[in-house]
Amino acid sequence: MPACGQPAQPSPATWQHGHVTAATHSTLFPQAPDTADAVLDGLDPEQREVATALHGPVCVLAGAGTGKTRAITHRIAYGVRAGILQPSSVLAVTFTNRAAGEMRGRLRQLGAAGVQARTFHSAALRQLQYFWPKAIGGSMPRLVDRKIQLVADAAAACRIRLDRNELRDVTAEIEWSKVTQTVPADYAPAAAKAGREAPRDPAEIAQIYNVYEDLKRDRSVMDFEDVLLLTVAILQDRHDIADQVRSQYQHFVVDEYQDVSPLQQRLLELWLGERDNLCVVGDASQTIYSFTGATPDHLLDFRTRHPGATVVKLVRDYRSTPQVVHLANGLLAQASGRAADHRLELISQRDAGPEPVYTEYTDEPAEAEGAARRIRELMASGVPASEIAILFRTNSQSESYEQALADAGVPYQLRGAERFFDRPEVRKAGIALRGAARFGGNDTLLDDAVDLPSQVRAVLSGEGWTTEPPAGSGAVRERWESLAALVNLAQDFAAAKTGATLADLVAELDERANAQHAPTVQGVTLASLHSAKGLEWDVVFLVGVAEGMMPITYAKTDEQVEEERRLLYVGVTRARRHLHVSWALTRAPGGRANRRPSRFLDGLRPGSTATVGRAAARGSGGVERGFTSRPDSTPRRTQRSPARCRVCGRTLTDAGEMKLMRCEGCPSDMDEGLYERLREWRGVQARLSGQPDFCVFTDKTLMAIAETEPTTPDELARIPGVLKRKLDRYGDDVLAICAGQELEQGSDGE
């Protein structure tokens, strides 16, 4: 299958002839284009607009399967081959190492080697390593690959017991806090404002977070979020270093821009400075990682921040058939919210294919067996197992499909999830059940258990199973779902085998575990919808598409429900040709049929009633030109006036002198006592936020404050180094100290 947008034959082809096709595959050893113009061969009109828009801000709104990676790599390559861009001056930013590697490979194939294609973290780490001796001095802290052990040590120091799943969830909360630039003291209100379901008491998480930052400092280590935070701090406080970075990189390209966090956006702004040679690519309808701090607001607000931007909309879908695209468009037509207002109406460029298949099953085992049976038929007809995927909402759903595929002799591989019987909670539960089977007669826990299901519930209650699922999502929920699957299995086993004992169930579990040792190479992919992002297959089975699972039960707010809709949209658009959508009326055979298909399918599946639709999407393909000159109503970016010494009036160029607002050699009228009080206060703030002292204010900024002794927020804001964020956070404290007031012990700037 040719690559997305690649000619299907070696000879040059144009987009009109149908040679711009879907897929991520590419020719192994393609010929590099002979000329700059040859780079543009095979691009459709909108992709060509992207490739030739090389000046000023550019926003590419790219629907699923529309060849966005092809468009931006050809943009860079065309600029390089035409002599407009220097390879070393371009920084292309992606979100995964795999995507960065793919981009570098494509650029080499197009004759544009030397362009830097990196993740945000990789680019920041490279800069941090280079500038650390100049900006900080001494040895740079060691980067830890995994922070979970440090979090465990922090919890232990707080005398808070966390099991493995809680540990993972608390670690995720710390990561979210850091990418949203939330310090420990602000965690609880920030989490409440964001509507996050905290895995522990927010005060406990804040305490662990604070100690975690202390441990890192004591051990001279840093985590991946620190790489971004420290780079941001250096670029903010050292104008000379920021200028050096900006002289290196003149042009920026950011892929998957809907997934940037506030911290990544701040870093990008510092890289850019006052320039606007920026190309961003994204799709608000594929925003499915808001729980990690990602937000599409930066993408949706791009035209507001850059009124002169060129906006190109890619809507020609080269991946999926018209039938699959019709369903994808239908899903978004019923969406609401800001992302829905900017949705794109995809137009398939492929030949017609089969209609999506909707199947209702009586129970979940029947649904799994039905999928396995159909997969066997597809493989018998020549479809490779590697071109088939089963996608589900949560990893806990995988066990039924693992078993069904194993029973059918179909090889499979799990992506983004452990095998069910390899999960730690399942292995631990198996040990507990085996022990109860051997010595249960002496276990008072089983005294009131009258049958096999009640015995299993009693044993697993000691492992964390409860009659009601925990609130929220994440590892705690997944752990409960794994244990609940064992409880359900015990009920089904007891119903099928009268008089079954715990020993019989343990033997059954062993047999099931052994049966799932199937080859993983060239197997059917089993994956959660989140882990399927960026992938595609000829055949996709979307399973468990029922209320309570899609949307998931803990999606309560309108925003959460709409993200669930977008998640299903991502699943639908993974399919090139065949799409199977299914749901079960009940969990187990003989159960009460009280489930219904997902509300997202209303009006789309045969026989269902349409939900009131929205107006047609405003996302037709094309180009919107920015203003060549801003309208009078559009505020211009403030231009800095030259910095002058407040003593002698000389123009200042040194970053340190600019912070002091005077020449180094001019006399200082600094209040030494005030300066020392400010330094002492800064040390307290640094400890509270878990950051180096200079991240609060640099020495030069404190000296400037001590010399000018500001009395109002406006006077304080005029001091270089006192940015709005720092003014909002620390302004009251600094003004109080300058006024000679005593702060309360432990004040954190609030």
XYZ file of C-alpha atoms in Angstrom:
750
model
C 0.000 0.000 0.000
C 1.562 3.373 -0.995
C 2.254 6.021 1.622
C -0.211 8.726 2.528
C -0.005 11.005 -0.452
C 2.699 8.942 -2.180
C 2.430 8.045 -5.874
C 1.362 4.436 -6.287
C 3.853 3.978 -9.151
C 7.481 5.057 -9.524
C 6.674 7.500 -12.328
C 5.538 11.028 -11.410
C 1.805 11.260 -10.839
C -0.672 13.930 -9.930
C -3.291 13.956 -7.219
C -6.131 13.984 -9.746
C -5.157 10.536 -11.033
C -5.845 8.850 -7.745
C -2.230 8.179 -6.849
C -2.436 10.063 -3.544
C -3.403 7.149 -1.353
C -3.748 6.239 2.261
C -1.402 4.336 4.531
C 1.713 4.920 6.526
C 3.743 2.446 4.512
C 6.307 3.837 2.084
C 8.696 2.572 -0.559
C 11.864 1.386 1.134
C 14.354 3.092 -1.153
C 12.626 5.873 -3.118
C 14.490 8.204 -5.446
C 14.974 11.703 -4.051
C 13.268 14.376 -6.201
C 15.613 15.981 -8.735
C 14.488 19.566 -8.118
C 12.557 21.688 -5.674
C 9.535 21.680 -7.964
C 9.690 17.885 -8.154
C 9.137 17.814 -4.389
C 5.641 19.143 -5.070
C 4.715 16.374 -7.501
C 1.769 14.286 -6.337
C 0.521 16.773 -3.746
C -3.119 17.769 -3.869
C -3.966 21.515 -4.064
C -4.255 21.993 -0.291
C -1.120 19.987 0.464
C 0.694 22.096 -2.135
C -0.508 25.254 -0.360
C 1.009 23.937 2.863
C 4.273 23.078 1.113
C 4.667 26.492 -0.497
C 3.539 28.668 2.453
C 7.018 29.213 3.848
C 6.727 32.646 5.444
C 4.819 33.836 8.471
C 2.453 31.825 10.654
C 0.707 28.849 9.059
C -2.008 26.706 10.661
C -2.826 23.375 9.026
C -6.133 21.879 10.145
C -5.730 18.282 9.010
C -8.442 15.665 9.311
C -7.697 11.988 9.876
C -6.036 10.323 6.888
C -5.518 13.544 4.932
C -1.735 13.276 4.551
C -0.635 15.869 7.107
C 2.801 14.336 7.669
C 3.350 14.234 3.935
C 2.315 17.891 3.619
C 4.623 19.224 6.333
C 7.649 17.116 5.352
C 7.246 18.263 1.746
C 6.915 21.834 3.018
C 10.268 21.591 4.779
C 11.896 19.750 1.889
C 10.612 22.226 -0.677
C 11.923 25.149 1.366
C 15.332 23.509 1.737
C 15.621 22.424 -1.896
C 14.514 25.884 -3.095
C 17.173 27.553 -0.942
C 14.590 29.377 1.174
C 15.240 27.417 4.362
C 18.590 26.378 5.769
C 18.293 22.787 7.093
C 20.053 23.635 10.358
C 17.651 26.533 10.998
C 14.526 24.353 11.006
C 13.187 22.611 14.113
C 10.301 20.194 13.590
C 8.651 19.108 16.839
C 6.615 15.938 17.300
C 5.223 14.100 20.319
C 6.834 10.670 20.056
C 10.290 9.419 19.170
C 8.683 7.132 16.579
C 7.040 10.088 14.833
C 10.265 12.107 14.980
C 12.207 9.224 13.460
C 9.632 8.808 10.712
C 9.814 12.511 9.910
C 13.623 12.468 9.731
C 13.442 9.446 7.433
C 10.973 11.120 5.089
C 13.054 14.303 4.972
C 16.168 12.314 4.059
C 14.204 10.618 1.267
C 13.223 14.050 -0.020
C 16.815 15.295 -0.008
C 16.466 17.479 3.101
C 18.885 15.831 5.523
C 20.121 17.981 8.389
C 16.735 19.219 9.574
C 16.199 18.680 13.286
C 13.051 16.620 13.988
C 12.678 15.997 17.706
C 10.172 15.686 20.502
C 9.673 18.669 22.807
C 11.618 16.866 25.522
C 14.472 15.848 23.266
C 14.937 19.361 21.873
C 14.753 20.917 25.345
C 17.201 18.397 26.830
C 19.710 19.107 24.070
C 19.539 22.838 24.807
C 19.640 22.333 28.560
C 22.784 20.203 28.350
C 24.505 22.766 26.141
C 23.632 25.879 28.155
C 23.785 24.460 31.685
C 27.458 25.395 32.317
C 26.806 28.959 31.156
C 23.415 29.464 32.794
C 23.739 27.490 36.032
C 27.235 26.084 36.389
C 28.353 22.840 37.945
C 27.066 19.416 37.019
C 23.596 19.086 35.538
C 21.243 16.829 37.554
C 20.959 13.285 36.286
C 17.830 12.565 34.264
C 15.730 9.713 35.660
C 13.918 7.610 33.066
C 11.114 6.592 35.418
C 9.915 8.678 38.328
C 7.743 6.019 39.959
C 10.425 4.870 42.437
C 11.036 8.450 43.542
C 7.303 8.907 44.043
C 7.250 5.696 46.097
C 10.098 7.016 48.265
C 8.262 10.322 48.696
C 5.090 8.543 49.765
C 7.061 6.429 52.241
C 8.653 9.570 53.683
C 5.135 10.965 54.154
C 4.076 7.688 55.824
C 1.440 7.202 53.126
C 0.933 3.654 51.861
C 0.327 3.338 48.119
C -0.243 0.094 46.264
C 1.208 -0.311 42.781
C -1.846 1.075 41.015
C -2.258 4.050 43.318
C 1.433 4.752 42.860
C 0.963 4.927 39.099
C -2.034 7.231 39.463
C -0.292 9.588 41.890
C 2.681 9.708 39.524
C 0.295 10.709 36.728
C -1.110 13.487 38.924
C 2.394 14.841 39.531
C 3.093 14.789 35.801
C -0.174 16.611 35.090
C 0.673 19.218 37.740
C 4.055 19.920 36.231
C 2.927 20.220 32.597
C 0.187 22.619 33.717
C 2.791 24.499 35.817
C 0.979 23.770 39.072
C 3.171 23.782 42.194
C 2.438 21.423 45.131
C 0.720 24.073 47.207
C -1.743 24.729 44.369
C -2.480 21.112 43.467
C -5.772 20.683 45.346
C -7.580 23.769 43.994
C -6.125 23.264 40.498
C -7.269 19.625 40.386
C -10.744 20.617 41.592
C -10.979 23.384 38.993
C -9.930 20.968 36.232
C -12.495 18.390 37.400
C -9.863 15.716 38.003
C -10.746 12.571 39.957
C -7.865 12.418 42.409
C -6.790 8.834 43.261
C -6.083 9.865 46.886
C -6.944 12.777 49.118
C -5.671 15.888 47.263
C -3.850 17.054 50.371
C -1.945 13.756 50.466
C -1.032 14.049 46.790
C 0.186 17.617 47.331
C 2.291 16.417 50.267
C 3.811 13.572 48.238
C 4.423 15.954 45.314
C 6.232 18.423 47.573
C 8.469 15.753 49.133
C 9.093 14.288 45.668
C 10.532 17.626 44.564
C 12.701 17.759 47.712
C 14.045 14.265 47.056
C 14.982 15.139 43.508
C 16.912 18.171 44.693
C 18.636 16.205 47.459
C 19.640 13.439 45.048
C 20.585 15.841 42.257
C 18.218 14.279 39.734
C 15.492 15.630 37.484
C 12.541 14.169 35.614
C 11.339 14.748 32.058
C 8.999 17.561 33.078
C 11.942 19.313 34.768
C 13.719 19.318 31.421
C 10.952 21.538 30.037
C 10.592 23.618 33.208
C 14.311 24.332 33.512
C 14.674 25.145 29.832
C 11.745 27.547 30.098
C 13.286 29.157 33.193
C 16.663 29.674 31.514
C 15.164 31.109 28.327
C 12.952 33.433 30.360
C 15.707 34.736 32.601
C 18.705 34.727 30.264
C 17.966 36.877 27.237
C 21.445 36.237 25.863
C 20.822 32.469 25.803
C 17.342 32.922 24.368
C 18.831 35.066 21.594
C 21.422 32.390 20.867
C 18.735 29.721 20.517
C 16.657 31.994 18.302
C 19.631 32.717 16.073
C 20.030 28.948 15.574
C 16.393 28.127 14.786
C 14.493 30.416 12.430
C 11.582 28.186 11.397
C 9.409 25.912 13.533
C 6.953 23.146 12.659
C 4.778 21.495 15.342
C 2.823 18.325 14.609
C -0.234 17.151 16.620
C -0.625 20.687 17.914
C -3.953 19.860 19.553
C -1.994 17.828 22.128
C 0.367 20.539 23.438
C 0.339 21.265 27.151
C 0.585 24.767 28.630
C 4.233 24.109 29.488
C 5.100 23.001 25.956
C 3.295 26.037 24.544
C 5.346 28.325 26.795
C 8.565 26.705 25.595
C 7.489 27.145 21.984
C 6.763 30.831 22.610
C 10.238 31.304 24.081
C 11.834 29.588 21.094
C 9.941 31.914 18.767
C 10.488 35.187 20.584
C 9.011 38.064 18.570
C 9.065 36.094 15.305
C 6.198 34.260 13.664
C 7.780 31.728 11.291
C 5.694 28.924 12.737
C 3.695 26.135 11.110
C 1.367 24.121 13.332
C -0.618 21.037 12.333
C -3.513 19.482 14.204
C -7.123 18.396 14.431
C -9.268 19.443 17.383
C -11.537 16.460 16.702
C -8.693 14.137 17.678
C -8.117 15.666 21.116
C -8.275 12.611 23.394
C -5.541 13.272 25.956
C -6.952 16.148 28.004
C -6.412 14.087 31.170
C -2.642 14.495 30.638
C -2.853 18.288 30.382
C -3.195 18.492 26.587
C -5.556 21.145 25.290
C -6.738 22.094 21.780
C -7.124 25.740 22.810
C -3.718 26.680 21.404
C -4.729 25.263 18.023
C -8.185 26.833 18.062
C -6.816 30.221 19.191
C -3.991 30.278 16.647
C -5.705 32.741 14.312
C -6.468 35.018 17.259
C -2.845 35.046 18.389
C -1.589 35.337 14.800
C -4.093 37.442 12.795
C -1.821 37.274 9.774
C -1.808 33.479 9.681
C -2.508 31.394 6.616
C -4.958 28.609 7.494
C -5.039 25.528 5.270
C -7.679 22.841 5.755
C -6.899 19.304 4.616
C -10.120 17.344 4.181
C -9.342 14.894 1.374
C -9.198 11.539 3.165
C -6.849 9.105 1.420
C -7.061 6.439 4.106
C -10.669 5.348 4.411
C -13.487 4.426 2.047
C -16.480 6.758 1.579
C -18.541 4.431 3.783
C -16.114 4.727 6.717
C -15.725 8.477 6.189
C -19.518 8.928 6.153
C -19.761 7.347 9.597
C -16.868 9.456 10.913
C -18.504 12.654 9.647
C -21.819 11.554 11.130
C -20.291 11.129 14.567
C -18.948 14.679 14.585
C -22.127 16.153 13.082
C -23.857 15.457 16.416
C -20.999 16.802 18.542
C -21.100 19.934 20.650
C -18.531 22.173 22.237
C -15.710 24.304 20.944
C -13.806 21.526 19.171
C -16.997 20.570 17.321
C -17.363 24.131 16.045
C -14.066 23.655 14.202
C -14.590 20.131 12.956
C -13.603 19.138 9.432
C -15.926 17.436 6.940
C -13.796 14.684 5.402
C -14.124 13.748 1.727
C -12.957 10.241 0.857
C -10.648 9.885 -2.156
C -10.882 6.094 -2.234
C -13.117 3.783 -4.199
C -16.327 2.653 -2.540
C -16.090 -0.197 -0.085
C -18.450 -2.221 2.085
C -20.798 -0.503 4.497
C -19.840 -0.615 8.175
C -21.284 -3.709 9.833
C -23.319 -3.211 13.031
C -23.851 -6.308 15.156
C -25.805 -6.749 18.363
C -24.923 -9.763 20.498
C -26.771 -11.305 23.422
C -23.727 -11.239 25.705
C -20.017 -10.364 25.798
C -18.674 -13.905 25.189
C -20.861 -14.126 22.096
C -19.507 -10.747 20.938
C -15.908 -11.925 21.358
C -16.596 -15.244 19.632
C -18.375 -13.443 16.790
C -15.382 -11.159 16.216
C -12.973 -14.112 16.297
C -15.127 -16.062 13.846
C -15.293 -13.164 11.397
C -11.529 -12.642 11.684
C -10.945 -16.273 10.790
C -13.055 -15.758 7.664
C -11.139 -12.626 6.708
C -7.798 -14.345 7.150
C -9.021 -17.292 5.058
C -9.892 -14.811 2.300
C -6.332 -13.487 2.286
C -6.376 -10.569 4.747
C -3.135 -10.659 6.813
C -3.621 -10.872 10.564
C -1.402 -7.799 10.935
C -3.976 -5.757 8.973
C -6.744 -6.492 11.483
C -7.354 -4.782 14.831
C -9.821 -5.118 17.688
C -10.185 -1.816 19.527
C -11.853 -1.394 22.917
C -12.385 1.373 25.463
C -10.497 -0.116 28.427
C -7.704 -2.648 28.741
C -9.886 -4.768 31.016
C -11.973 -5.728 27.970
C -9.069 -7.521 26.317
C -9.338 -10.828 28.198
C -12.490 -12.007 26.419
C -10.958 -11.299 23.026
C -7.616 -12.855 23.921
C -9.467 -16.010 24.897
C -11.758 -16.016 21.848
C -8.855 -15.533 19.444
C -6.817 -18.200 21.212
C -9.744 -20.637 21.007
C -10.061 -19.857 17.295
C -6.349 -20.386 16.707
C -5.825 -16.766 15.655
C -2.478 -15.171 16.603
C -2.701 -11.792 18.304
C -0.587 -9.138 19.922
C -1.443 -6.636 22.598
C -0.560 -2.989 22.158
C -0.433 -0.687 25.162
C -1.607 -3.365 27.585
C -0.274 -6.419 29.337
C -1.805 -9.820 28.711
C -4.676 -10.273 31.108
C -3.040 -13.140 33.008
C 0.285 -11.273 33.142
C -1.184 -8.294 34.931
C 0.191 -7.995 38.477
C -3.234 -7.848 40.113
C -4.382 -10.953 38.216
C -1.258 -12.913 39.129
C -1.591 -11.875 42.778
C -5.279 -12.811 42.752
C -4.377 -16.205 41.293
C -1.951 -16.837 44.146
C -4.625 -15.867 46.685
C -7.201 -18.158 45.072
C -4.725 -21.040 44.903
C -3.925 -20.582 48.602
C -7.627 -20.497 49.509
C -8.221 -23.664 47.472
C -5.533 -25.481 49.481
C -6.127 -24.118 52.961
C -9.592 -22.523 52.757
C -10.967 -24.753 55.495
C -8.880 -22.817 58.025
C -9.685 -19.381 56.615
C -12.340 -17.497 58.589
C -12.778 -15.229 55.565
C -14.627 -18.067 53.857
C -16.863 -19.021 56.786
C -19.894 -17.235 55.347
C -19.188 -18.144 51.707
C -21.805 -20.681 50.615
C -20.827 -21.279 46.986
C -17.955 -20.776 44.562
C -18.833 -17.198 43.474
C -19.149 -16.024 47.084
C -15.833 -17.709 47.938
C -14.101 -15.901 45.092
C -15.658 -12.590 46.105
C -14.490 -13.132 49.679
C -10.912 -13.933 48.605
C -10.656 -11.084 46.096
C -12.120 -8.567 48.511
C -8.791 -8.904 50.274
C -7.069 -7.950 47.012
C -9.083 -4.774 46.448
C -12.300 -5.969 44.815
C -15.476 -4.209 45.959
C -19.116 -4.585 45.006
C -19.109 -1.118 43.420
C -16.421 0.187 41.066
C -14.191 3.022 42.281
C -14.878 6.544 41.104
C -12.753 7.972 38.354
C -10.476 6.338 35.837
C -6.872 5.246 35.685
C -4.996 2.353 37.245
C -7.277 1.964 40.270
C -10.259 1.507 37.998
C -8.379 -0.872 35.665
C -7.212 -2.932 38.651
C -10.787 -3.232 39.890
C -11.983 -4.224 36.428
C -9.376 -6.996 36.251
C -10.549 -8.405 39.592
C -14.187 -7.969 38.573
C -13.463 -10.021 35.458
C -12.289 -12.886 37.711
C -15.423 -12.575 39.851
C -17.579 -12.700 36.720
C -15.609 -15.659 35.423
C -16.248 -17.528 38.681
C -19.985 -16.882 38.345
C -20.029 -18.122 34.764
C -17.898 -21.148 35.662
C -20.143 -22.098 38.582
C -23.254 -21.762 36.415
C -21.752 -23.985 33.731
C -20.310 -26.619 36.096
C -22.523 -27.651 38.992
C -20.629 -28.318 42.206
C -17.397 -26.644 40.981
C -14.843 -25.939 43.711
C -12.122 -23.340 44.138
C -9.599 -25.973 43.061
C -11.591 -26.518 39.849
C -11.604 -22.787 39.171
C -7.842 -22.513 39.749
C -7.297 -25.336 37.253
C -9.533 -23.518 34.769
C -7.539 -20.302 35.220
C -4.287 -22.173 34.591
C -5.681 -23.667 31.400
C -6.877 -20.291 30.183
C -3.491 -18.690 30.888
C -1.683 -21.433 28.989
C -4.053 -21.171 26.024
C -3.148 -17.508 25.539
C 0.534 -18.068 24.785
C -0.098 -17.313 21.125
C 2.524 -15.940 18.734
C 2.614 -12.142 18.720
C 4.319 -11.668 15.368
C 1.949 -10.885 12.490
C -0.969 -11.226 14.863
C -4.271 -9.425 15.126
C -3.747 -6.245 17.144
C -5.661 -5.862 20.398
C -5.506 -2.266 21.583
C -7.324 0.371 23.557
C -8.660 3.291 21.570
C -6.116 5.624 23.174
C -3.149 3.463 22.202
C -4.475 3.106 18.628
C -3.975 6.828 17.913
C -1.751 7.312 14.893
C -2.222 3.760 13.599
C -4.411 2.248 10.872
C -5.526 -1.141 9.589
C -7.477 -2.532 6.654
C -10.009 -4.052 9.066
C -11.083 -2.626 12.416
C -13.474 -4.157 14.959
C -14.843 -1.578 17.393
C -16.234 -3.680 20.232
C -18.227 -2.925 23.369
C -19.781 0.195 21.825
C -22.552 0.341 24.414
C -23.731 2.866 26.976
C -21.559 2.682 30.072
C -18.490 1.843 28.047
C -18.790 4.374 25.218
C -19.179 6.883 26.751
C -17.563 5.400 29.842
C -19.659 5.598 33.011
C -17.384 8.087 34.737
C -17.670 10.613 31.888
C -20.127 12.925 33.664
C -19.638 16.424 32.277
C -20.472 17.563 28.753
C -16.759 18.045 28.072
C -15.950 14.496 29.196
C -18.746 13.009 27.087
C -17.571 14.923 24.030
C -14.040 13.613 24.520
C -15.519 10.107 24.538
C -17.206 10.897 21.216
C -13.876 12.055 19.798
C -12.299 8.829 21.042
C -14.839 6.804 19.066
C -14.157 9.045 16.054
C -10.458 8.206 16.319
C -11.382 4.510 16.412
C -13.591 4.756 13.324
C -10.926 6.609 11.331
C -8.338 3.874 11.991
C -10.141 1.660 9.423
C -9.178 1.767 5.785
C -11.862 -0.502 4.295
C -13.740 -2.822 6.671
C -15.327 -1.533 9.869
C -17.262 -3.715 12.319
C -19.108 -2.069 15.219
C -20.624 -4.272 17.914
C -22.145 -4.299 21.388
C -23.658 -6.829 23.788
C -27.031 -6.602 25.534
C -25.665 -8.179 28.700
C -22.350 -9.196 30.172
C -22.851 -12.916 30.770
C -25.034 -15.586 29.108
C -28.491 -15.669 30.649
C -28.123 -12.203 32.165
C -30.694 -9.449 32.001
C -30.543 -7.675 28.638
C -30.478 -4.119 29.986
C -27.783 -2.574 27.813
C -28.315 -0.398 24.780
C -26.008 0.694 21.955
C -23.986 3.856 22.468
C -25.878 7.112 22.076
C -23.123 8.130 19.652
C -24.579 5.696 17.097
C -28.074 7.189 17.207
C -29.153 8.057 13.688
C -26.086 6.372 12.199
C -26.729 2.665 12.675
C -29.665 1.122 10.801
C -32.994 1.371 12.600
C -31.951 4.067 15.075
C -33.443 7.514 15.506
C -31.297 10.471 14.613
C -30.294 12.951 17.270
C -30.943 16.587 16.407
C -28.035 17.435 14.161
C -25.876 20.510 14.049
C -25.237 22.863 11.179
C -22.948 21.654 8.430
C -19.290 21.652 9.359
C -17.341 24.772 8.587
C -14.407 22.556 7.721
C -14.550 22.398 3.931
C -11.095 22.195 2.471
C -9.245 25.249 1.254
C -7.026 28.136 2.259
C -7.757 31.231 4.315
C -5.237 34.013 3.890
C -4.198 36.106 6.841
C -4.170 39.884 6.890
C -1.209 41.383 5.073
C -1.550 44.253 7.481
C -3.527 44.083 10.679
C -6.886 45.862 10.860
C -6.985 48.910 13.096
C -8.998 46.923 15.639
C -6.276 44.305 15.965
C -3.705 45.198 18.607
C -0.154 45.063 17.380
C 2.465 43.181 19.307
C 4.156 45.615 21.638
C 7.597 46.607 20.435
C 10.284 46.944 23.063
C 11.917 50.323 23.378
C 15.700 50.331 23.884
C 16.708 49.631 27.487
C 18.673 52.510 29.015
C 20.687 52.823 32.205
C 18.634 54.694 34.781
C 21.843 56.286 36.160
C 23.815 57.436 33.095
C 21.275 56.909 30.309
C 23.481 54.656 28.148
C 21.706 52.070 25.961
C 21.990 48.651 27.582
C 22.679 45.480 25.585
C 23.954 43.040 28.225
C 21.155 40.848 29.613
C 22.385 41.234 33.190
C 22.587 45.016 32.925
C 19.130 45.105 31.366
C 17.794 43.276 34.405
C 19.493 45.755 36.757
C 18.355 48.671 34.582
C 21.805 50.215 34.959
C 25.388 49.661 33.856
C 27.449 47.318 36.003
C 29.878 50.156 36.693
C 27.282 52.762 37.650
C 26.768 53.278 41.388
C 24.122 51.206 43.101
C 21.670 52.594 45.629
C 20.489 49.129 46.649
C 19.038 48.596 50.101
C 21.262 45.734 51.289
C 18.860 44.753 54.063
C 15.945 44.581 51.613
C 18.042 42.509 49.217
C 18.837 39.965 51.942
C 15.170 39.758 52.991
C 14.211 39.141 49.376
C 16.863 36.403 49.049
C 15.615 34.705 52.226
C 12.014 34.871 50.963
C 13.094 33.488 47.562
C 14.692 30.473 49.237
C 11.411 29.666 50.980
C 9.472 29.938 47.702
C 11.964 27.707 45.899
C 11.595 25.004 48.537
C 7.802 25.225 48.426
C 7.697 24.875 44.645
C 10.495 22.310 44.398
C 12.473 24.500 41.968
C 15.940 26.089 41.985
C 16.125 29.579 43.496
C 16.660 31.280 40.138
C 13.323 29.912 38.876
C 11.613 32.246 41.368
C 13.745 35.332 40.608
C 17.395 35.662 39.581
C 19.907 37.539 41.720
C 19.930 40.391 39.196
C 16.150 40.737 39.380
C 16.245 40.826 43.196
C 18.976 43.472 43.043
C 16.841 45.545 40.672
C 13.872 45.228 43.048
C 16.015 46.213 46.043
C 17.324 49.244 44.149
C 13.993 50.524 42.824
C 11.892 49.556 45.892
C 8.577 49.417 43.967
C 5.414 50.377 45.831
C 2.764 49.398 43.263
C 2.195 46.393 40.963
C 2.795 48.635 37.923
C 6.188 49.733 39.241
C 7.113 46.116 39.986
C 5.966 44.961 36.541
C 8.341 47.438 34.866
C 11.354 45.588 36.256
C 12.780 43.142 33.653
C 12.430 39.587 34.866
C 9.097 40.221 36.603
C 6.786 38.586 34.072
C 3.003 38.592 34.427
C 2.921 35.025 35.781
C 5.492 35.899 38.450
C 3.772 39.180 39.194
C 0.463 37.373 39.759
C 2.073 34.737 41.964
C 4.690 36.682 43.909
C 3.753 40.345 43.506
C 1.892 40.772 46.812
C 4.741 39.170 48.770
C 7.447 41.257 47.087
C 5.568 44.532 47.565
C 4.913 43.647 51.207
C 8.615 42.956 51.790
C 9.551 46.228 50.061
C 7.088 48.006 52.385
C 8.830 46.502 55.411
C 5.948 44.202 56.338
C 6.446 40.797 57.944
C 5.038 37.834 55.998
C 3.265 34.937 57.659
C 5.468 31.882 58.126
C 5.309 29.598 55.087
C 3.664 32.154 52.804
C 3.538 30.804 49.277
C 2.590 33.884 47.389
C -1.168 33.384 47.515
